Coordinates of C-alpha atoms and ligand atoms in Angstrom, one line a residue:
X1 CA -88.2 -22.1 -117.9
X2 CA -89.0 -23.3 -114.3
X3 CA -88.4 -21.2 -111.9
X4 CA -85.4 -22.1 -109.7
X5 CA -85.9 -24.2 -106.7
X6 CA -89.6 -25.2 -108.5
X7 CA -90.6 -28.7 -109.9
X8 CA -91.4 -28.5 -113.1
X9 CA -94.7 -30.5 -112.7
X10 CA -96.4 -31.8 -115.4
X11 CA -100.5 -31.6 -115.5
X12 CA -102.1 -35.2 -114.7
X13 CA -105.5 -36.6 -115.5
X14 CA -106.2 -39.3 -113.3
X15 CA -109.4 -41.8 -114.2
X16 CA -110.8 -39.9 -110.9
X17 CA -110.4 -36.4 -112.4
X18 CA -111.6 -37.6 -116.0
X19 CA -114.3 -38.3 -114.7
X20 CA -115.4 -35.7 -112.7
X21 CA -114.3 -33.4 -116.2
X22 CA -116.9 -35.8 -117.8
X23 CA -119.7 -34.4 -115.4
X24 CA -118.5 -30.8 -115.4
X25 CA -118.7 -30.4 -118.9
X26 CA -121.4 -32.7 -119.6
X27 CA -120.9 -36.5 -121.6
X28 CA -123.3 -35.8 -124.6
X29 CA -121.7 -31.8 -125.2
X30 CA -118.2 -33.4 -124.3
X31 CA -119.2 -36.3 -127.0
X32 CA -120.5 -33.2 -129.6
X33 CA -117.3 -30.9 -128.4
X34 CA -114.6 -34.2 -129.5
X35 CA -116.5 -34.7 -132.8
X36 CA -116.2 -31.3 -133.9
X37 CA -112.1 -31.2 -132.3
X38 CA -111.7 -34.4 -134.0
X39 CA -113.1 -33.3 -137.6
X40 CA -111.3 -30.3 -137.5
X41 CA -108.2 -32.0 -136.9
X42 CA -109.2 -34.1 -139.8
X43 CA -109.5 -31.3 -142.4
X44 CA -105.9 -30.2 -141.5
X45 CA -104.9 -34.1 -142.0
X46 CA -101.5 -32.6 -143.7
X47 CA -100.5 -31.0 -140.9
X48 CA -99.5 -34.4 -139.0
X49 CA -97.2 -36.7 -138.7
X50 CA -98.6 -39.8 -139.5
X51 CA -97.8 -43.6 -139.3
X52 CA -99.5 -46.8 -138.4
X53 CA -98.9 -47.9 -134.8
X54 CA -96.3 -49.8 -133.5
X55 CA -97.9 -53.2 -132.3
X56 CA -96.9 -55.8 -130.0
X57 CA -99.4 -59.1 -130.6
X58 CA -99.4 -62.3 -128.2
X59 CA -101.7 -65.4 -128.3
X60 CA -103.9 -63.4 -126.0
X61 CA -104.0 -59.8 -127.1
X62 CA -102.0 -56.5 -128.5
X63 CA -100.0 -54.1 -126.8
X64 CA -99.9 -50.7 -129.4
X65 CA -98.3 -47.3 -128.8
X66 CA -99.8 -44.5 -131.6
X67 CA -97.4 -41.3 -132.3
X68 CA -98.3 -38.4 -133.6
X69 CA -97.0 -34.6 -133.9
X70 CA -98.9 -31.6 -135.7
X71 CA -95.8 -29.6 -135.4
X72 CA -96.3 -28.4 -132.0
X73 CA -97.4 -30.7 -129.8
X74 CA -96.3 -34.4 -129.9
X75 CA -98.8 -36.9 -128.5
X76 CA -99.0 -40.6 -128.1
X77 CA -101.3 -43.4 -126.3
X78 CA -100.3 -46.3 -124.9
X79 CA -103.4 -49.1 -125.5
X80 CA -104.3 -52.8 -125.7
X81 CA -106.8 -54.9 -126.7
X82 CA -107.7 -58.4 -124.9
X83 CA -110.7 -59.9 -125.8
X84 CA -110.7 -62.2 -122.9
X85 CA -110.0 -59.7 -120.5
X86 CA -113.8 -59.0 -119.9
X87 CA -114.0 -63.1 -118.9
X88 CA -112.0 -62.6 -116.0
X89 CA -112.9 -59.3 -114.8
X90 CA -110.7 -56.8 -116.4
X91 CA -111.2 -54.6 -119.4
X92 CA -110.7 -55.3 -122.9
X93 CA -109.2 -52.1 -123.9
X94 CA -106.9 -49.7 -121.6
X95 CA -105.1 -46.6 -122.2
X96 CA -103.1 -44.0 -121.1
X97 CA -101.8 -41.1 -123.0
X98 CA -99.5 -38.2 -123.1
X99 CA -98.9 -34.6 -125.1
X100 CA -95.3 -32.6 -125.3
X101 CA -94.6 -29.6 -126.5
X102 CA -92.7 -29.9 -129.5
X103 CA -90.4 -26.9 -129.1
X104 CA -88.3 -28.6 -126.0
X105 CA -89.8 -32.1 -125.8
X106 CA -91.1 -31.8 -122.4
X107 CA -94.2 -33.5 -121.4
X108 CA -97.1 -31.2 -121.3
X109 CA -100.3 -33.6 -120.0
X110 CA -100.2 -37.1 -119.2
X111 CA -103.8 -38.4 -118.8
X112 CA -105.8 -41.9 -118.5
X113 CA -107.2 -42.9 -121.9
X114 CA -109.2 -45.7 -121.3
X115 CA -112.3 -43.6 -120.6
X116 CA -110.9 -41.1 -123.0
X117 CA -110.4 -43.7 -125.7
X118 CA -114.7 -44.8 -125.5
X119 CA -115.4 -41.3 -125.9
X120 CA -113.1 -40.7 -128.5
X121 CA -113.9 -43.6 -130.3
X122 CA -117.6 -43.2 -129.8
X123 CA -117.0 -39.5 -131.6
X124 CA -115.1 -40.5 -134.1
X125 CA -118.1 -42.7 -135.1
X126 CA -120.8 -40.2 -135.0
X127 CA -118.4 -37.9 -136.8
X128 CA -118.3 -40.6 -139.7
X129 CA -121.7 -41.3 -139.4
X130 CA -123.1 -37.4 -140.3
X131 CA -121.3 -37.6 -143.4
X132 CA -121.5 -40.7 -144.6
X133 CA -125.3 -41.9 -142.9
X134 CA -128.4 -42.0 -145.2
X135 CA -130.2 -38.4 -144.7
X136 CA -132.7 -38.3 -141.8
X137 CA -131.4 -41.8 -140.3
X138 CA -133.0 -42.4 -136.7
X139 CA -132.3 -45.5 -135.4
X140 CA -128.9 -47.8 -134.8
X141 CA -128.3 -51.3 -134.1
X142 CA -125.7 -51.5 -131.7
X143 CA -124.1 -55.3 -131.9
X144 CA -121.7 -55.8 -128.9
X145 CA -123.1 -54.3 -125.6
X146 CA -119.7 -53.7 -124.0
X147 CA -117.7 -51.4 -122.5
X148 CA -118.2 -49.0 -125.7
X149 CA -121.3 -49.4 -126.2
X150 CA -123.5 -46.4 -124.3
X151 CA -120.8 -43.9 -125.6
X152 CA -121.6 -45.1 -129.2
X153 CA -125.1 -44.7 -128.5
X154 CA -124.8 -41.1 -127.3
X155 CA -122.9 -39.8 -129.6
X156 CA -124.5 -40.9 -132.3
X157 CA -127.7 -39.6 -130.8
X158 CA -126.2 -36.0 -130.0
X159 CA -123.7 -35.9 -133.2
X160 CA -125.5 -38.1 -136.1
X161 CA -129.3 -37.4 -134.8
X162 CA -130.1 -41.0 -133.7
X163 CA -133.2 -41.5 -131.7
X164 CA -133.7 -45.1 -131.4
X165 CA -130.6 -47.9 -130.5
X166 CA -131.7 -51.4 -130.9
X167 CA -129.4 -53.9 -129.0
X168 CA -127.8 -57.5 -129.7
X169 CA -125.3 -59.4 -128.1
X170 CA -124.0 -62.6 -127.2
X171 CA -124.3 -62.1 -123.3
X172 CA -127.9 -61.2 -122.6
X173 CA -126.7 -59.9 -119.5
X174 CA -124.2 -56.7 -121.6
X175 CA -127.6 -55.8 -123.2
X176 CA -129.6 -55.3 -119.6
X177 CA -126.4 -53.2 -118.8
X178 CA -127.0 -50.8 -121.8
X179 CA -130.7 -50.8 -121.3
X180 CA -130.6 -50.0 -117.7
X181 CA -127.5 -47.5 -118.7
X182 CA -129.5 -45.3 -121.4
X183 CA -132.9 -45.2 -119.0
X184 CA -133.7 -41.6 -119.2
X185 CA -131.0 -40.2 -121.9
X186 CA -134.6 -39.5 -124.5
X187 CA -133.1 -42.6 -126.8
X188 CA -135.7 -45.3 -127.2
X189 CA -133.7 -48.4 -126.7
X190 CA -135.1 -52.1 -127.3
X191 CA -132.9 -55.4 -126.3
X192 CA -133.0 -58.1 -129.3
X193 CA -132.7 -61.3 -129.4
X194 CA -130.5 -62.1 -132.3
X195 CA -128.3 -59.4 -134.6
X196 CA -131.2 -59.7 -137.2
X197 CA -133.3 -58.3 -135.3
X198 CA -131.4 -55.7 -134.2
X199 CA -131.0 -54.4 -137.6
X200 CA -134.8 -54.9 -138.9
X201 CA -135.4 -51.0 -139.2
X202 CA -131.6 -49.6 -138.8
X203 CA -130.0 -47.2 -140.8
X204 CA -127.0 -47.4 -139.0
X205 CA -125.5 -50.8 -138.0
X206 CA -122.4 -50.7 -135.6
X207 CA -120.3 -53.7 -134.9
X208 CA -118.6 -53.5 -131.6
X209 CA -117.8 -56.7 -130.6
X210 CA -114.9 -58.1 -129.0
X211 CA -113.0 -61.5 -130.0
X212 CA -109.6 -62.5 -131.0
X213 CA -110.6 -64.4 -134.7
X214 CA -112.6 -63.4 -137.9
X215 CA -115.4 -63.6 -136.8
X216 CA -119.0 -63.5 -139.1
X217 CA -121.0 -61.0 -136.7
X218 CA -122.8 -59.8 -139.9
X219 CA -123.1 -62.2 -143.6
X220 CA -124.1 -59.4 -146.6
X221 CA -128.0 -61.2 -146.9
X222 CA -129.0 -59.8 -143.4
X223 CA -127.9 -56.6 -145.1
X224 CA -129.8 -53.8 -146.9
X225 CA -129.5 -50.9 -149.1
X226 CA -128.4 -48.1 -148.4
X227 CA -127.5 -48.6 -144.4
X228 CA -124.8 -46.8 -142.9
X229 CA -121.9 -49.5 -141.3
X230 CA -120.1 -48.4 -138.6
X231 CA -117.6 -51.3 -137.7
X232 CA -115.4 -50.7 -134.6
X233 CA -114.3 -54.4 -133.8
X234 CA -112.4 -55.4 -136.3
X235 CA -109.2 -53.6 -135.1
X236 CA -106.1 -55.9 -135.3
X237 CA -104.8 -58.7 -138.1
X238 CA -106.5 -61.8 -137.7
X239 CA -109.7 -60.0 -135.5
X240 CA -112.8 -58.7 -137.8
X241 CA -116.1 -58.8 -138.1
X242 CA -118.1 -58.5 -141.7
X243 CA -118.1 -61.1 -143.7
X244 CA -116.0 -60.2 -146.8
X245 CA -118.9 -60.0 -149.3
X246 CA -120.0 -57.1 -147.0
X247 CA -117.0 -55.7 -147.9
X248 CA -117.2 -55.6 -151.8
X249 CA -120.2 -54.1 -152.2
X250 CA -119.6 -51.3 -149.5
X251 CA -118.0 -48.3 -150.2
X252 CA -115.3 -48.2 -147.7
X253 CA -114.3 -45.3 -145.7
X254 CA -110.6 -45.2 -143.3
X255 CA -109.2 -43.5 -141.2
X256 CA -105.2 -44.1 -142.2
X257 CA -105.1 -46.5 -145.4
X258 CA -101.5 -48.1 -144.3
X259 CA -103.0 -49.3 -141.2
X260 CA -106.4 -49.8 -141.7
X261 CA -105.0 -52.6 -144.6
X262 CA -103.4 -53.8 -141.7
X263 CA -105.5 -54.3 -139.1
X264 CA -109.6 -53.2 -140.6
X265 CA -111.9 -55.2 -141.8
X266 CA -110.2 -54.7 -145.2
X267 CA -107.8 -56.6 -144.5
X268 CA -109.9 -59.6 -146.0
X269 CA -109.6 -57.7 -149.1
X270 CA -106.6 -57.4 -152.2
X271 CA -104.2 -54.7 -150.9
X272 CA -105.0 -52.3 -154.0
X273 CA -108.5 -52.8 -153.4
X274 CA -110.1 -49.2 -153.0
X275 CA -110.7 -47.4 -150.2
X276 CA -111.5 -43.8 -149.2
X277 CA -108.8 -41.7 -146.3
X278 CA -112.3 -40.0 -143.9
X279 CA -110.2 -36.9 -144.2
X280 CA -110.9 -36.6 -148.0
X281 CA -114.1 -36.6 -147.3
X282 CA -114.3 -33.6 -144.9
X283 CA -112.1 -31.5 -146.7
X284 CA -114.2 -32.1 -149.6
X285 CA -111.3 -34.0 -151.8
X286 CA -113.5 -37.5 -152.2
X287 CA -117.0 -38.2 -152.5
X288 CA -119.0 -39.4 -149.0
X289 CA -122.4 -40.7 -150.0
X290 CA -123.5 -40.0 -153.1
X291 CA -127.0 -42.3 -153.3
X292 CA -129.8 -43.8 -151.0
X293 CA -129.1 -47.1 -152.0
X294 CA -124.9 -47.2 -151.5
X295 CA -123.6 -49.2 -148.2
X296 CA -121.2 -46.6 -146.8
X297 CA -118.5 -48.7 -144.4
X298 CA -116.7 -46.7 -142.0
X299 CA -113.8 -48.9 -141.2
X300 CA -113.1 -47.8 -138.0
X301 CA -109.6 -49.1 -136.2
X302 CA -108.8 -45.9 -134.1
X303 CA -106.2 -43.5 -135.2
X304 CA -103.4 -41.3 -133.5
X305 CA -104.7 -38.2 -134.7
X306 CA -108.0 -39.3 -133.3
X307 CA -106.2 -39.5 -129.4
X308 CA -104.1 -36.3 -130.4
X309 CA -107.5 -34.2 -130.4
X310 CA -109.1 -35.4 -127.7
X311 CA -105.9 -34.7 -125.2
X312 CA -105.6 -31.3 -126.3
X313 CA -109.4 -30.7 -125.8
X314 CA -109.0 -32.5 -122.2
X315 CA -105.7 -30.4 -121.6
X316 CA -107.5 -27.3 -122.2
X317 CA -110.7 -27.8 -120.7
X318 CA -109.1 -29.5 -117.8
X319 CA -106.7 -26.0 -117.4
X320 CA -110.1 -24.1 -117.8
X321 CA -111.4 -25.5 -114.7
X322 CA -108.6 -26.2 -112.9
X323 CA -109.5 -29.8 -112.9
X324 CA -106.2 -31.7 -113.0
X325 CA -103.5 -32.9 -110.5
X326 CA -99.7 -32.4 -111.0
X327 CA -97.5 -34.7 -110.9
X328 CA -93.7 -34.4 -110.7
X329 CA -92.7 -36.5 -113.4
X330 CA -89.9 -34.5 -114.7
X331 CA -86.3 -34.5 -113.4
X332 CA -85.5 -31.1 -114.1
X333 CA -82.2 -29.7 -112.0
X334 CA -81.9 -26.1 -111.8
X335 CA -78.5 -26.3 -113.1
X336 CA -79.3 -28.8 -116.2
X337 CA -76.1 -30.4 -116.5
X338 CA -76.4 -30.9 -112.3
X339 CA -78.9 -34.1 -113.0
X340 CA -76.2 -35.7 -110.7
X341 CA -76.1 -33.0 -108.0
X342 CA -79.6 -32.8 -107.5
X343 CA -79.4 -36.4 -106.7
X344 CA -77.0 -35.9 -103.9
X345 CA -79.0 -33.3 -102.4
X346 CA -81.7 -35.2 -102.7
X347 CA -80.3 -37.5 -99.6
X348 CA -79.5 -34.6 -97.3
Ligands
NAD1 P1 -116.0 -55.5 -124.3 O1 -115.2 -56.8 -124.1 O2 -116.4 -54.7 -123.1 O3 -117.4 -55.8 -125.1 C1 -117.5 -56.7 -126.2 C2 -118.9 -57.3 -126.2 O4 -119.0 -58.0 -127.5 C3 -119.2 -58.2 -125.1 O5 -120.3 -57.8 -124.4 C4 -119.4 -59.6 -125.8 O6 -120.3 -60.4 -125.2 C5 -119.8 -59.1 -127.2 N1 -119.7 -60.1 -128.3 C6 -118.6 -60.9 -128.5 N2 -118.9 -61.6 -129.6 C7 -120.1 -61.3 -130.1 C8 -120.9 -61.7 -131.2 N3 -120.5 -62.6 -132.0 N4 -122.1 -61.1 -131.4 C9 -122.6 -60.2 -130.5 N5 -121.9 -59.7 -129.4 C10 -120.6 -60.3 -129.2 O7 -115.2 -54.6 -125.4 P2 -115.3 -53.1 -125.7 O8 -114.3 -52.3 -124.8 O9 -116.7 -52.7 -125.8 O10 -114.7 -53.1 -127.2 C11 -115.4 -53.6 -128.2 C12 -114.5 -53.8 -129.4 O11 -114.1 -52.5 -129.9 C13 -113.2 -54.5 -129.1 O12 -112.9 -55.4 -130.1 C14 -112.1 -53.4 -129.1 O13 -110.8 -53.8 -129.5 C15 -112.7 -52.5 -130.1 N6 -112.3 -51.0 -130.1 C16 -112.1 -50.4 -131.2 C17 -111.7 -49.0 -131.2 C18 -111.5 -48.3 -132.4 O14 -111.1 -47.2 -132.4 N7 -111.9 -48.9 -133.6 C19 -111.6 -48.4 -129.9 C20 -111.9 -49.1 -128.8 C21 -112.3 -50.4 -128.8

């Protein structure tokens, strides 16, 4: 209980504060640390509440709030996605999210997620990619140089042992970004000019483009055996990126089944078609990759349980070092049936 006479404030992370977190603890350890929060979240998969998120589509973009609870806490993120966004100057993707303690429903963190998101997202890959990646893979085509893009690159350097990123998109100028962004983090990076080419050598190919149609960013001939897929575009009915032949010879790995059909790149396929929860996989329940030759997919759309994690880890390293703001978000009277009163006095 607050103390009488005290706000109850509730701990903020503001993108300022994220980001100096980000430089106190380090974005490669930070990108290893959310990996390892993330799969361990994922091997108690039972212990959540889970359900596809609640979306709001327009001509333009999505609007998407994800719930979850473990029991204990409650957390959700508030996120969009607008391809054209980027055209005029604003991001595609922005977030913000916020945990509660289960017990009394108060609100125990409310943080910026857009930054969080990358690096969650970027995790989430690398975490996929360890399991599912052919054994000793070094180098990664990254196709779609945008705002996720160095975060994939890092943590799939620090988590899944890539040491080369080879770089395609549309907009030559996205690629000088990541090659003047990854100058000096040890990862040999080379700009090419077409997604072929990116992926002449890779044993990890991530998609990571943004646009509002099916788009064919990858046809199954420019494809060969055994690579690992790691396809983070295709995120929202009506917006993927593999062409469906891809698709039927991959074996395909999700996060949640009822909205990965929904919004992955499997939602080109028959709804029964088979699929693979990630979760299985770490628990040891399903079978990752079991041959050299075998295109693993990790159909990645970004899952609540994914955000969950990565606030908690924020909340507690962010109370370690005292690296937050607080912010009086809750109306909490001393008397609580005095919300009124408090008003009043408020005035005076
Ligand atoms: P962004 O707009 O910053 O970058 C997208 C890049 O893709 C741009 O540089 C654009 O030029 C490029 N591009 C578009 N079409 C292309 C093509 N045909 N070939 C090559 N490059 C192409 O977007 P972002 O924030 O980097 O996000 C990328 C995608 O990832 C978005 O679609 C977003 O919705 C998605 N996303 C998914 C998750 C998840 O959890 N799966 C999380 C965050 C973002």
């Amino acid at each position: 209980m607050t103390p009488p006479g005290q706000l109850a404030l509730v701990p903020f992370l503001s993108v300022e504060t994220m980001m100096r977190l980000v430089h106190h603890i380090g974005l490669e350890a930070m990108l290893s640390d959310l990996a390892a929060e993330i799969e361990a979240d994922f091997a108690r998969w039972e212990s959540f509440d889970k359900v596809a998120r609640v979306a709001s589509h327009s001509d333009v973009g999505v609007i998407e709030l994800m719930p979850t609870s473990d029991g204990e806490t409650y957390g959700f993120k508030y996120v969009n996605g607008h391809p054209k966004n980027m055209k005029e100057g604003r991001q595609t993707v922005t977030a913000f999210g916020l945990l509660a303690d289960v017990s009394n429903g108060y609100p125990v963190l409310l943080s910026e997620m857009t930054l969080l998101t990358a690096l969650r997202t970027a995790a989430t890959s690398a975490m996929a990619a360890r399991w599912l990646a052919p054994l000793g893979a070094r180098t990664m085509a990254m196709i779609g140089n945008g705002a996720q893009a160095e975060f994939q690159a890092l943590a799939m350097k620090g988590v899944a042992g890539i040491g080369a990123v080879r770089l395609w998109d549309i907009d030559r100028a996205a690629t000088d970004k990541v090659v003047r962004n990854l100058a000096g983090t040890g990862l040999d990076v080379t700009a090419c000019d077409s997604a072929e080419e990116a992926m002449l050598g890779a044993q990890i190919v991530t998609t990571c483009t943004a646009d509002k149609q099916n788009a064919t960013i990858l046809t199954d001939n420019m494809l060969g055996a055994g690579v690992h897929l790691n396809a983070v575009g295709g995120d929202c009915p009506g917006k993927t990126e593999l062409h469906r032949d891809i698709l039927n010879r991959s074996s395909i790995f999700v996060e949640y089944a009822p909205q990965t059909r929904v919004e992955g790149e499997i939602q080109q396929l028959d709804p029964d078609h088979p699929v693979t929860e990630f979760w299985q996989v770490v628990t040891g329940a399903a079978e990752g990759r079991i041959s050299p030759d075998q295109v693993t997919l990790f159909d990645s759309v970004g899952f609540a349980v994914e955000d969950f994690s990565a606030l908690r880890y924020v909340r507690r390293k962010a109370q370690e070092s005292a690296l937050y703001e607080s912010l009086d978000l809750l109306a909490d009277p001393d008397d609580p049936r005095d919300l009124y009163g408090m008003v009043m006095r408020s005035t005076t």
